[in-house]
CSV table of C-alpha atoms in Angstrom, one decimal:
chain,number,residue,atom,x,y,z
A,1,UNK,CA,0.0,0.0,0.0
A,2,UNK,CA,2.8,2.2,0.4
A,3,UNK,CA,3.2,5.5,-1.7
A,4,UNK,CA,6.3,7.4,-2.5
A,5,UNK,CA,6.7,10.3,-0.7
A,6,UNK,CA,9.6,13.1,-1.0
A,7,UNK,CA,10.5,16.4,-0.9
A,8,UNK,CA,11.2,17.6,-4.5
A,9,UNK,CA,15.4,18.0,-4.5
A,10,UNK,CA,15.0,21.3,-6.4
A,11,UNK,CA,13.6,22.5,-3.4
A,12,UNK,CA,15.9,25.0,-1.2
A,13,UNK,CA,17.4,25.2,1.5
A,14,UNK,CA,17.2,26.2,4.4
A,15,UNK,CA,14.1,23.9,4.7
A,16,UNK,CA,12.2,22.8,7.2
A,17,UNK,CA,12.5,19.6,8.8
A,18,UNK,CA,9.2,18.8,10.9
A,19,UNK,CA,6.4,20.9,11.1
A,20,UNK,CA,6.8,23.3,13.9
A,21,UNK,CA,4.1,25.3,15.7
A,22,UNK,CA,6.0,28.8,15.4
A,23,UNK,CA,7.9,28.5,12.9
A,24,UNK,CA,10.6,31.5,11.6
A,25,UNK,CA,11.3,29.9,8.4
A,26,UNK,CA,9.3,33.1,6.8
A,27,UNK,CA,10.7,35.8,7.9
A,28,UNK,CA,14.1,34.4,8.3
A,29,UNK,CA,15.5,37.1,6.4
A,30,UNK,CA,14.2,39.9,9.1
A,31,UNK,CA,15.8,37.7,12.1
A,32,UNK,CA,18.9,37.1,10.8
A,33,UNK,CA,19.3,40.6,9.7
A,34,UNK,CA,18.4,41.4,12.8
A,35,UNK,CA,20.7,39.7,14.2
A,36,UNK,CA,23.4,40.7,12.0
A,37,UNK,CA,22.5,44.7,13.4
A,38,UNK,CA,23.0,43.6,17.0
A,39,UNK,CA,26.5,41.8,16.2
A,40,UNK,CA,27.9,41.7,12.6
A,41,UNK,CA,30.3,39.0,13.6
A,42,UNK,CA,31.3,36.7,16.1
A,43,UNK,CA,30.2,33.5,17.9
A,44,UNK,CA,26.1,33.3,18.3
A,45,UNK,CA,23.5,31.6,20.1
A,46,UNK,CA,20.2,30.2,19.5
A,47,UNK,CA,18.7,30.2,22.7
A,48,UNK,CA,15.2,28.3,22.4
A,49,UNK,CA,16.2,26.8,19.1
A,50,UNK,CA,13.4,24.4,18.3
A,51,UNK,CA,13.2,23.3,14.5
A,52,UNK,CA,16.9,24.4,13.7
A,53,UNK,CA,15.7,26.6,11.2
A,54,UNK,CA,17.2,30.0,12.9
A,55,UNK,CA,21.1,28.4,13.7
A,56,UNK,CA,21.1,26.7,10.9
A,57,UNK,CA,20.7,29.5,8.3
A,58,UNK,CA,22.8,31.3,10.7
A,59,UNK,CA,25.7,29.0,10.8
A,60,UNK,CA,26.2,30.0,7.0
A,61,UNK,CA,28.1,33.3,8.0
A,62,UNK,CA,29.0,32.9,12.0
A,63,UNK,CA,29.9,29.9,14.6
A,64,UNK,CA,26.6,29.1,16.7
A,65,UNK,CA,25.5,27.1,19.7
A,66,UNK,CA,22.2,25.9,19.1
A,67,UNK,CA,20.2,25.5,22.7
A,68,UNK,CA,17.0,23.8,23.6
A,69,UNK,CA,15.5,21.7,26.9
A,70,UNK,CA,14.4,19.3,24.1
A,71,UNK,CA,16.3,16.4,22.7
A,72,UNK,CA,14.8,16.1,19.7
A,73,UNK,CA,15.5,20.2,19.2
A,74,UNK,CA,19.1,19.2,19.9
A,75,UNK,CA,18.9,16.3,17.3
A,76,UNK,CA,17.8,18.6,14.8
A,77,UNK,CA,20.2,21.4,15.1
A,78,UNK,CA,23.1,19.0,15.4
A,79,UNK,CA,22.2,17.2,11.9
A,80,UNK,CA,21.5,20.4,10.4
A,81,UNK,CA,25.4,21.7,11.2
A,82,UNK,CA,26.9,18.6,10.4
A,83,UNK,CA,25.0,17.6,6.9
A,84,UNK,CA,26.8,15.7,4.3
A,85,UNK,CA,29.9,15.7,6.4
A,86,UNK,CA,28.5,12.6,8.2
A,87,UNK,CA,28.7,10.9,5.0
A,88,UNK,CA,25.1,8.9,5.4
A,89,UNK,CA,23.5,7.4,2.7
A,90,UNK,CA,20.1,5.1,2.8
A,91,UNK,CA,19.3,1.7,2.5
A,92,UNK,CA,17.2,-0.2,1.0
A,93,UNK,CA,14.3,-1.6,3.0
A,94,UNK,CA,15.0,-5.4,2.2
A,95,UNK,CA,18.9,-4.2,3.1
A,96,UNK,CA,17.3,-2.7,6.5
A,97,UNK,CA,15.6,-5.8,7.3
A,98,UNK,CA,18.4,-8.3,6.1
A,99,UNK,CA,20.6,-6.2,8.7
A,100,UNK,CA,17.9,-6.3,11.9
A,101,UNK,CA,16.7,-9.7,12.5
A,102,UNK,CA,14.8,-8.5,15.7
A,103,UNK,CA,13.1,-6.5,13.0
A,104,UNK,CA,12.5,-9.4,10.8
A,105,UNK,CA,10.8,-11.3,14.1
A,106,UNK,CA,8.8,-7.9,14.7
A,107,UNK,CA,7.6,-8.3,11.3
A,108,UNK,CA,6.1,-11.9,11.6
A,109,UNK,CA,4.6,-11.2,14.8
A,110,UNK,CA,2.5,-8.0,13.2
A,111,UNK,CA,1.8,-9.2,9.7
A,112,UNK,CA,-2.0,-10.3,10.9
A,113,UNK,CA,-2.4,-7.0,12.3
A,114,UNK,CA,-1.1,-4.6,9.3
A,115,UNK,CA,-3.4,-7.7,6.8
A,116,UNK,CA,-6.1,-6.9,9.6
A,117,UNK,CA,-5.8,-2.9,9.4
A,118,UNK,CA,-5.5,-2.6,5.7
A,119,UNK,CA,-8.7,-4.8,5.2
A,120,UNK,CA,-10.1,-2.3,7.7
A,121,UNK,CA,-8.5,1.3,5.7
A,122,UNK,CA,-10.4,-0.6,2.4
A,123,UNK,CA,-13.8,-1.0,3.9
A,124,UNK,CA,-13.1,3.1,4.9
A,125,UNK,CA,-12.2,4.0,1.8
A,126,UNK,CA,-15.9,2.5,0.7
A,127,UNK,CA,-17.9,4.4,3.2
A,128,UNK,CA,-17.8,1.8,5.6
A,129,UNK,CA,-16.4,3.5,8.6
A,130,UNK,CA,-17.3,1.9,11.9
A,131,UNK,CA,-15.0,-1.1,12.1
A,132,UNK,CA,-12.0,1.3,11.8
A,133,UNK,CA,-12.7,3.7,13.9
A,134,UNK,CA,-13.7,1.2,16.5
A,135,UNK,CA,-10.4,-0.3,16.0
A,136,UNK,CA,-8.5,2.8,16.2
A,137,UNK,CA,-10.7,4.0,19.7
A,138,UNK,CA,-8.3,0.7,20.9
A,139,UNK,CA,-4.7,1.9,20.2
A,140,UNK,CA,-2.5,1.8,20.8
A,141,UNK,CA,-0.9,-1.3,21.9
A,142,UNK,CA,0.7,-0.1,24.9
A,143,UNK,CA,-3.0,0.7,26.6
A,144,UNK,CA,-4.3,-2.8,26.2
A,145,UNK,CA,-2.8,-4.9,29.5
A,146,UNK,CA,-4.8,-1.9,31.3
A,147,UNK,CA,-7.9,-2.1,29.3
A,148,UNK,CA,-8.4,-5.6,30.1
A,149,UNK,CA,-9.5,-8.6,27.4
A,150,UNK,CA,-12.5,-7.3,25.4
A,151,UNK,CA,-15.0,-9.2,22.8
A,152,UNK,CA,-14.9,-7.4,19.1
A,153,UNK,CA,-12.4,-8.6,17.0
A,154,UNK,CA,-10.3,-5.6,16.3
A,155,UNK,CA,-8.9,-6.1,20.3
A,156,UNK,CA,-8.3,-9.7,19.2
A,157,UNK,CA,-6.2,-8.8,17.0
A,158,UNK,CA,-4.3,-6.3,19.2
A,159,UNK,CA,-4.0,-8.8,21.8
A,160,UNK,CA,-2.8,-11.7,19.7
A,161,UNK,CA,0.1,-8.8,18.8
A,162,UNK,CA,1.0,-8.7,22.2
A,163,UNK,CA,1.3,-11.9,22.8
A,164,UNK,CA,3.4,-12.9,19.5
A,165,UNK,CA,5.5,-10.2,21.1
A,166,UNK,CA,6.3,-11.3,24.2
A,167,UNK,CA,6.6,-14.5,23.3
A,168,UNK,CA,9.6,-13.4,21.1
A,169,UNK,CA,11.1,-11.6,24.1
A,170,UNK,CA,10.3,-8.3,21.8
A,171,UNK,CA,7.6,-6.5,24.3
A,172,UNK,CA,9.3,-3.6,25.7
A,173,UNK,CA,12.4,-3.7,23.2
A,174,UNK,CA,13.4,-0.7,22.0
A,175,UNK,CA,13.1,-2.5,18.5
A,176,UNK,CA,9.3,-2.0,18.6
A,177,UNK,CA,9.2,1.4,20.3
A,178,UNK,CA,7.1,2.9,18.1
A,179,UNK,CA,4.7,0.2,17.3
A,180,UNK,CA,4.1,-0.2,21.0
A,181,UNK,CA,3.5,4.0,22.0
A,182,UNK,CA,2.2,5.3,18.7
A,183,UNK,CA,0.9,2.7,16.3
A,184,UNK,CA,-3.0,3.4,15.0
A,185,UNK,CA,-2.9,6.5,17.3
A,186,UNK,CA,-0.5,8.7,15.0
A,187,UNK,CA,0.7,6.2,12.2
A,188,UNK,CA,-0.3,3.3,10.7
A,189,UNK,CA,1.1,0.1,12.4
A,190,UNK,CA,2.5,-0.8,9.1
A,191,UNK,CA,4.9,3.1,9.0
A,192,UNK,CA,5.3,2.4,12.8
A,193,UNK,CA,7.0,-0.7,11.8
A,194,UNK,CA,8.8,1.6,9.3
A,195,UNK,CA,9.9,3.7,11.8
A,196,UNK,CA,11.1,1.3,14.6
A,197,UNK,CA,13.4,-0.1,11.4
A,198,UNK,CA,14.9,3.4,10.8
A,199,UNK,CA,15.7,4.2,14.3
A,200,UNK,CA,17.6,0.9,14.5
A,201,UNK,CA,19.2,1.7,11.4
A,202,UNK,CA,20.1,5.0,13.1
A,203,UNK,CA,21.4,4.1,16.5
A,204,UNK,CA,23.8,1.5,15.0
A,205,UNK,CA,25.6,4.6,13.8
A,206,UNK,CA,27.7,6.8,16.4
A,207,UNK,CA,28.5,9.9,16.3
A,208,UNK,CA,27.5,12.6,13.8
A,209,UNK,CA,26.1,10.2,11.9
A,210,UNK,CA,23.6,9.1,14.2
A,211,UNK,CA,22.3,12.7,14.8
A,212,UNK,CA,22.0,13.1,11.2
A,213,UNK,CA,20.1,9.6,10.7
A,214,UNK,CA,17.7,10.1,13.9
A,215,UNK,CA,17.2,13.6,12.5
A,216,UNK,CA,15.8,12.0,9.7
A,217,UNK,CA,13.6,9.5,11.0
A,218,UNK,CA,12.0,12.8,13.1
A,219,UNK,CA,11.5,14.5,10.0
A,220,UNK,CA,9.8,11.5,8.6
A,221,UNK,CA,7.4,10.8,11.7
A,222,UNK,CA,6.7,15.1,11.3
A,223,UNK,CA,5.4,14.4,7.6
A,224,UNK,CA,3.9,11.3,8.1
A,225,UNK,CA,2.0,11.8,10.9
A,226,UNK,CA,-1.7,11.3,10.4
A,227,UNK,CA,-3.7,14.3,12.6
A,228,UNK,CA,-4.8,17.8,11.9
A,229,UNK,CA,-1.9,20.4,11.4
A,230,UNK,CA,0.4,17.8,11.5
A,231,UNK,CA,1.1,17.8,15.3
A,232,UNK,CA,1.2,15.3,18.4
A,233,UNK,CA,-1.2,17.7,20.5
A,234,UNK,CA,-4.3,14.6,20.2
A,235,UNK,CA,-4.7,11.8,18.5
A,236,UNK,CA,-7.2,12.2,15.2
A,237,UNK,CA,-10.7,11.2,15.9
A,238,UNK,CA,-12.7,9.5,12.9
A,239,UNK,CA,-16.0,10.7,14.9
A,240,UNK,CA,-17.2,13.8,16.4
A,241,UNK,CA,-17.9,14.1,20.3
A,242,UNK,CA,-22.3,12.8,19.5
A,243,UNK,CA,-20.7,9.7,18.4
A,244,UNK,CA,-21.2,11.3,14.0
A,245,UNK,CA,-18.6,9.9,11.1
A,246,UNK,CA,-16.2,12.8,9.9
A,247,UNK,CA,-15.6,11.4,6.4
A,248,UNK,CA,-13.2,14.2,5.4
A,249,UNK,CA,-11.1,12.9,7.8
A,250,UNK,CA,-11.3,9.7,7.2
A,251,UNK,CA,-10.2,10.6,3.8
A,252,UNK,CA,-7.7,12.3,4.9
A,253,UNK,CA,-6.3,9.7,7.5
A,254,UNK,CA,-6.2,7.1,4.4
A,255,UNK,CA,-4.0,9.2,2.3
A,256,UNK,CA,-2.0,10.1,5.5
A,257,UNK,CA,-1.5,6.4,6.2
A,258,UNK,CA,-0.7,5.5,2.5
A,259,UNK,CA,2.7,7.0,3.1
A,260,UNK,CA,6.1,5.8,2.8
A,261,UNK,CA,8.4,6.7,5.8
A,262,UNK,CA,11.3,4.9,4.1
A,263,UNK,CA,10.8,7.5,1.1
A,264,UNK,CA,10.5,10.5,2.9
A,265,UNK,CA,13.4,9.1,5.0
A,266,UNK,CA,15.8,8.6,2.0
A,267,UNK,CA,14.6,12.6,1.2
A,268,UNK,CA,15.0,14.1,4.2
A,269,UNK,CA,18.7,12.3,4.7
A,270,UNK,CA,19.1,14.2,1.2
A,271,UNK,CA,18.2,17.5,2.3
A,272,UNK,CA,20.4,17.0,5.4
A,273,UNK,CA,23.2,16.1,3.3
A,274,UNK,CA,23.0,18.9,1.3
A,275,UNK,CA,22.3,21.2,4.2
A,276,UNK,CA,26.6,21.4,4.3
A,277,UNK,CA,28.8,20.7,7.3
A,278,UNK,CA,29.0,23.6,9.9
A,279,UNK,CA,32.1,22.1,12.2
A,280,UNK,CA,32.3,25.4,14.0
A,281,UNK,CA,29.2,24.8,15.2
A,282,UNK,CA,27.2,22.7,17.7
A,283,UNK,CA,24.2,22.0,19.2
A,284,UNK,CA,22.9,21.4,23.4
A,285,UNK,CA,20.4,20.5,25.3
A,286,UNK,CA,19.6,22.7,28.3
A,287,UNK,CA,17.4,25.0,30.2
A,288,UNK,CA,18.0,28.4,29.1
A,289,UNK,CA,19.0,29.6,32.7
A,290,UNK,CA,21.5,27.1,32.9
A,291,UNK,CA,23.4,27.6,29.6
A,292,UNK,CA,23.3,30.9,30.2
A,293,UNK,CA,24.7,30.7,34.0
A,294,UNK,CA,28.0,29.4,32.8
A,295,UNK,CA,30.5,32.1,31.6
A,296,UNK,CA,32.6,29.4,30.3
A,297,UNK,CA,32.4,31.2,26.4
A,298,UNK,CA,32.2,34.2,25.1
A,299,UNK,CA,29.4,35.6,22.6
A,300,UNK,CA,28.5,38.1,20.1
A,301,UNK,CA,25.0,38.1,20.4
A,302,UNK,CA,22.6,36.1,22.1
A,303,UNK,CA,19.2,35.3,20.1
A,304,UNK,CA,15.8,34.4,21.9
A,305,UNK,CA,12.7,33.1,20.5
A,306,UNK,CA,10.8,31.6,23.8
A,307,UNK,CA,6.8,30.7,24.0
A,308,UNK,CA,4.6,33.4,24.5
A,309,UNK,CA,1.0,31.5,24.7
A,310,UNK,CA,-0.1,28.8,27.2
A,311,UNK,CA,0.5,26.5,24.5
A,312,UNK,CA,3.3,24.1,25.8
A,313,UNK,CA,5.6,23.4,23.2
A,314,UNK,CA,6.1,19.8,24.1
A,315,UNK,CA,2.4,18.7,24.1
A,316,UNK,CA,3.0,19.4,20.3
A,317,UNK,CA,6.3,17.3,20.0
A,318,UNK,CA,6.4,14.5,22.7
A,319,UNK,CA,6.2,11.5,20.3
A,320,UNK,CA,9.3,13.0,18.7
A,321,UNK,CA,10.9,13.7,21.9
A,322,UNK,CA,10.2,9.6,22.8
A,323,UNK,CA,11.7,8.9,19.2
A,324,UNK,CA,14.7,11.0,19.6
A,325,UNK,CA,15.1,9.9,23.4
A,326,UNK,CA,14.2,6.3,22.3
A,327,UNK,CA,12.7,5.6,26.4
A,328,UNK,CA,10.6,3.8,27.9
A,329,UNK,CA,8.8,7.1,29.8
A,330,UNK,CA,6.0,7.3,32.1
A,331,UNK,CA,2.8,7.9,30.5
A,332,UNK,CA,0.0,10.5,31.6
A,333,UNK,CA,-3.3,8.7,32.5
A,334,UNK,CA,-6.6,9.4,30.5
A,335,UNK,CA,-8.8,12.1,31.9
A,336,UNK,CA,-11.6,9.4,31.9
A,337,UNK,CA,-11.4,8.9,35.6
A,338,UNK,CA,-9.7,5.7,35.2
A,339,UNK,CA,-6.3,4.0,35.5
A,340,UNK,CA,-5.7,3.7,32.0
A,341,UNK,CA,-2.6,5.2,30.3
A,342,UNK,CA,-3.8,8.5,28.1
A,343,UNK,CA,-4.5,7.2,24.3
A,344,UNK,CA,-2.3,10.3,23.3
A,345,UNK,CA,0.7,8.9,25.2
A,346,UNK,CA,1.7,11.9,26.4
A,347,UNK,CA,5.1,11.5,28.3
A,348,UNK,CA,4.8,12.3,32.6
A,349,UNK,CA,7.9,14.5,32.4
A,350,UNK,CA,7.5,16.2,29.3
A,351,UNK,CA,8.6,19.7,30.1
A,352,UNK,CA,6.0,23.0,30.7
A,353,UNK,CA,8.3,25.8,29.9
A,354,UNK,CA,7.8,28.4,32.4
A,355,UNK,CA,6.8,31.2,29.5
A,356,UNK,CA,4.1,29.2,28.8
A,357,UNK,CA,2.7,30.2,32.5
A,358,UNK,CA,0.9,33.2,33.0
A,359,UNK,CA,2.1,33.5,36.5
A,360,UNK,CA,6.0,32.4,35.9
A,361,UNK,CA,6.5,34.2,32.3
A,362,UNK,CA,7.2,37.5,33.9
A,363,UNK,CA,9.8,36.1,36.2
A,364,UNK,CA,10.9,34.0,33.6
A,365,UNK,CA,11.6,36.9,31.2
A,366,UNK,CA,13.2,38.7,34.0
A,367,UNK,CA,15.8,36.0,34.2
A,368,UNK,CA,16.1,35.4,30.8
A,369,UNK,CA,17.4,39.2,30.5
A,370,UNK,CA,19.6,39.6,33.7
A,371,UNK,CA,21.3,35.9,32.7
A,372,UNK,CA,22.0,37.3,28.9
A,373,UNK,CA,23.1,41.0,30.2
A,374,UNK,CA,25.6,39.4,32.1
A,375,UNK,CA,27.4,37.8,28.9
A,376,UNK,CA,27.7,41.9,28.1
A,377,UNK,CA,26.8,41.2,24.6
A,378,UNK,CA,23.2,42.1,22.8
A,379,UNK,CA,20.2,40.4,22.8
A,380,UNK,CA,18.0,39.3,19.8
A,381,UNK,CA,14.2,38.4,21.1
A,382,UNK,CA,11.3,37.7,19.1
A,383,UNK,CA,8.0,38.4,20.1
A,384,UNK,CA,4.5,37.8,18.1
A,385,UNK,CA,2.0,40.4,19.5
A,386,UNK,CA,-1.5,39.3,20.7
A,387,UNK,CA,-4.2,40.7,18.7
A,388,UNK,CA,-7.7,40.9,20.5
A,389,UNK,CA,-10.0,41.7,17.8
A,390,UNK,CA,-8.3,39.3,15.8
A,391,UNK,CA,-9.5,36.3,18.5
A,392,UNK,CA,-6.1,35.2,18.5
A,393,UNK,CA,-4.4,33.2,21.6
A,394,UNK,CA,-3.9,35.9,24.7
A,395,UNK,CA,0.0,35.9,25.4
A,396,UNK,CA,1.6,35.3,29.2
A,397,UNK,CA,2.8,38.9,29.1
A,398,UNK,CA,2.0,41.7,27.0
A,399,UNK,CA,4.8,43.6,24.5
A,400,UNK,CA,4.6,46.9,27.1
A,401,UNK,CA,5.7,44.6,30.1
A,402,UNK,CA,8.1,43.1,27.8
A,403,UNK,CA,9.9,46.8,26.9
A,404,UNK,CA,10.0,47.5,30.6
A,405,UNK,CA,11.3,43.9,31.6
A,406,UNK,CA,14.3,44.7,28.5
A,407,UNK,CA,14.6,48.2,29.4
A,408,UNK,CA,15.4,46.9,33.3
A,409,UNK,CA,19.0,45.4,32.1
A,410,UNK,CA,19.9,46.8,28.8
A,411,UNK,CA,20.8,50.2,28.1
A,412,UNK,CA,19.2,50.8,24.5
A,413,UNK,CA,16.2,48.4,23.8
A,414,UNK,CA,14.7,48.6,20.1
A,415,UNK,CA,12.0,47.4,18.8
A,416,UNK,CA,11.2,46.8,14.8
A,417,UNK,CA,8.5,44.5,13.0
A,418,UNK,CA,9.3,41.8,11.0
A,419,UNK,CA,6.4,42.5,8.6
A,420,UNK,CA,2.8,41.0,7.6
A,421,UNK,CA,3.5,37.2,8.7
A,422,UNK,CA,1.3,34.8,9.9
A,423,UNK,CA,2.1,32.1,12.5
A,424,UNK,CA,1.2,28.0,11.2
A,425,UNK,CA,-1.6,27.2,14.3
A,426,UNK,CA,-1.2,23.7,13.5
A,427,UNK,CA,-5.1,23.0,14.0
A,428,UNK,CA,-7.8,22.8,11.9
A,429,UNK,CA,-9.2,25.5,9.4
A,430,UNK,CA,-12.8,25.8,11.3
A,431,UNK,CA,-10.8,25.8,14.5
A,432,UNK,CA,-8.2,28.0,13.9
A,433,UNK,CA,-8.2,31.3,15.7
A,434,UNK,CA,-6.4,34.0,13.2
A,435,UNK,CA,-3.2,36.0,14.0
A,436,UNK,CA,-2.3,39.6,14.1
A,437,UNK,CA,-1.0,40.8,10.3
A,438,UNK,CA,1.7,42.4,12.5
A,439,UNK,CA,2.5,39.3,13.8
A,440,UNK,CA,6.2,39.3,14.6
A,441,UNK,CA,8.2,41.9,16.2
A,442,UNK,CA,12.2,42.0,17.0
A,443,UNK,CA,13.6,43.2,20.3
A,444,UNK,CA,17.1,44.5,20.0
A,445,UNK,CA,18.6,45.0,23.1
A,446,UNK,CA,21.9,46.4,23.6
A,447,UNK,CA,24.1,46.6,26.8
């Protein structure tokens, strides 16, 4: 069933490599410029730097240290400096397979399962929609030793999968990772497979290489991923909340789930490739207050781009945090009022950035400038304004308090807009809540 999928390699870089909520790919021109007005040369940092997109278009001209409390952020950045240098090509997927038996067992133990979903995708694809989004209201496989043995045949299925698992000593292998967290909840079982193949394919590598080939497999699970915007926020739903088919997205699931992840794979190592090695610079994962408490280095220009809404970040990203982490984490119960695990799989620990708060993003701001004034080197800090009449999501502090937080440590503090731009609200159209046409402006703050 599987349908090439890849990015067109006339495309150019700098390109993006998942979908991100936020994203500056747009107006990268006005940031780096920006940048390049606070500090024409020198080492720089990307403080909160989340796709890659920022330090990697700024590693063209200048060193940079690209910082985030995320893994899969530090993934990202890292394979985006070190591109083609890592030398990393793609295999087949018969050469994948002939290379991971453990994968080859996976395989034979899930072969009734993807035979039982595609039967289930074709009766869809007719109209027929119960049976499939009954089965899906059961994933993923992780859930089902707390949901107990049940009757309809779609959770005999899923059971008979975890047995065949265990059995082979492969429940709870990192080999099946992602068929076990986030198969029939965000991918098919059958590019979950996929996906648990490519990650072992990419952790057999050290190194740069490794960066570069999990970087890949992110980018692959971003694309691939079967729910509205493209995001991990919540699972799809086939029905609406009085129990009503939603055939559009069925149809949209279906082409979703008729995707290669080895093709897009083999495209996105590509664009990585081509992306150029950046040896001068690097990429970290840490909290912003502790990279910036060590005076270890010196910068030219420090360059912020932190949450403003109460939108956490990592509710968007935490399957790609588990794939680039490649855990066994904790898992949020459902708000049901039961013990079971939630069906989004959100991770326990996943982190709630404190600018995300309402109550902690003044503070948080507050450190965020004393920390970078102390490194006596400017500060580059974006900031979308929050546009009432527009309906758009009310931000944890407002662009006045902001001036007076910058204006607290630095002694000149200019502001200038980034022009007409319009954030991606990964959600649905009907849902969507639209943005200010002013919806970026640049803080440059000078010591």
């Amino acid at each position: 069933m599987d349908r090439k999928y890849a990015l067109s390699p006339s495309e150019h870089l700098p390109f993006r490599p998942i979908h991100y909520l936020g994203s500056k790919l747009r107006i990268l021109d006005a940031v780096i410029g920006s940048i390049r007005d606070a500090a024409p040369k020198g080492r720089a940092v990307d403080l909160f730097s989340g796709s890659g997109t920022v330090a990697h278009s700024l590693s063209r001209e200048r060193p940079v240290i690209a910082v985030d409390i995320q893994e899969y952020a530090r993934v990202l950045a890292n394979a985006l400096f070190i591109g083609g240098a890592a030398g990393l090509t793609t295999p087949s997927r018969d050469q994948l397979l002939r290379s991971s038996p453990e994968l080859q067992v996976v395989l034979d133990c899930i072969k009734p399962l993807i035979k039982y979903e595609a039967s289930l995708e074709q009766a869809a694809a007719t109209g027929s929609f119960e049976r499939l989004a009954d089965f899906l209201a059961e994933c993923p496989l992780l859930t089902l030793p707390a949901q107990g043995v049940r009757t309809p045949a779609s959770v005999e299925v899923l059971h008979d999968t975890v047995r065949r698992l265990r059995e082979a000593d492969l429940w709870g292998a990192p080999q099946t990772l992602a068929l076990r967290h986030f198969g029939g909840v965000y991918f098919s079982f059958a590019q979950a497979f996929e996906i648990d193949l490519l990650l072992n394919f990419a952790h057999r590598k050290s190194g740069s290489a490794r960066d570069v080939a999990v970087g890949a497999v992110l980018s692959s699970a971003s694309h691939a991923v079967s729910s509205i915007g493209k995001q991990f926020a919540q699972p799809i739903s086939l029905r609406t909340r009085a129990g009503q088919y939603k055939p559009h997205v069925v149809e949209k699931l279906l082409q979703e789930r008729n995707k290669s992840v080895h093709a897009h794979f083999a495209a996105a190592v590509e664009r990585f490739n081509a992306s150029e090695g950046r040896p001068t610079s690097r990429a970290e994962r840490a909290d912003y207050r502790e990279f910036l408490a060590r005076r270890d280095e010196e910068y030219s220009v420090i360059y912020a781009d932190p949450p403003y809404t109460r939108d956490h970040y990592s509710r968007y990203y935490h399957v790609l945090e588990t794939l680039a982490l490649r855990d066994e984490p904790m898992i949020t119960q459902s708000n049901l009022g039961d013990a079971r695990p939630s069906r989004g799989v959100y991770r326990a620990n996943r982190h709630q950035s404190p600018f995300s708060i309402r109550s902690q993003a003044p503070d948080a701001f507050r450190q965020l400038f004393a920390l970078a004034r102390r490194h006596d080197c400017p500060l580059v800090l974006s900031y979308s304004p929050f546009d009432k009449a527009a309906g758009s999501h009310p931000r944890t502090i407002d662009l006045s308090t902001l001036a007076d937080l910058a204006h607290g440590q630095f002694a000149s503090v200019r502001i200038v807009s980034a022009g007409a731009f319009r954030h991606s609200k990964l959600n649905s159209r009907s849902r969507a809540l639209r943005a200010s046409s002013e919806a970026e402006q640049i803080f440059i703050c000078s010591p």
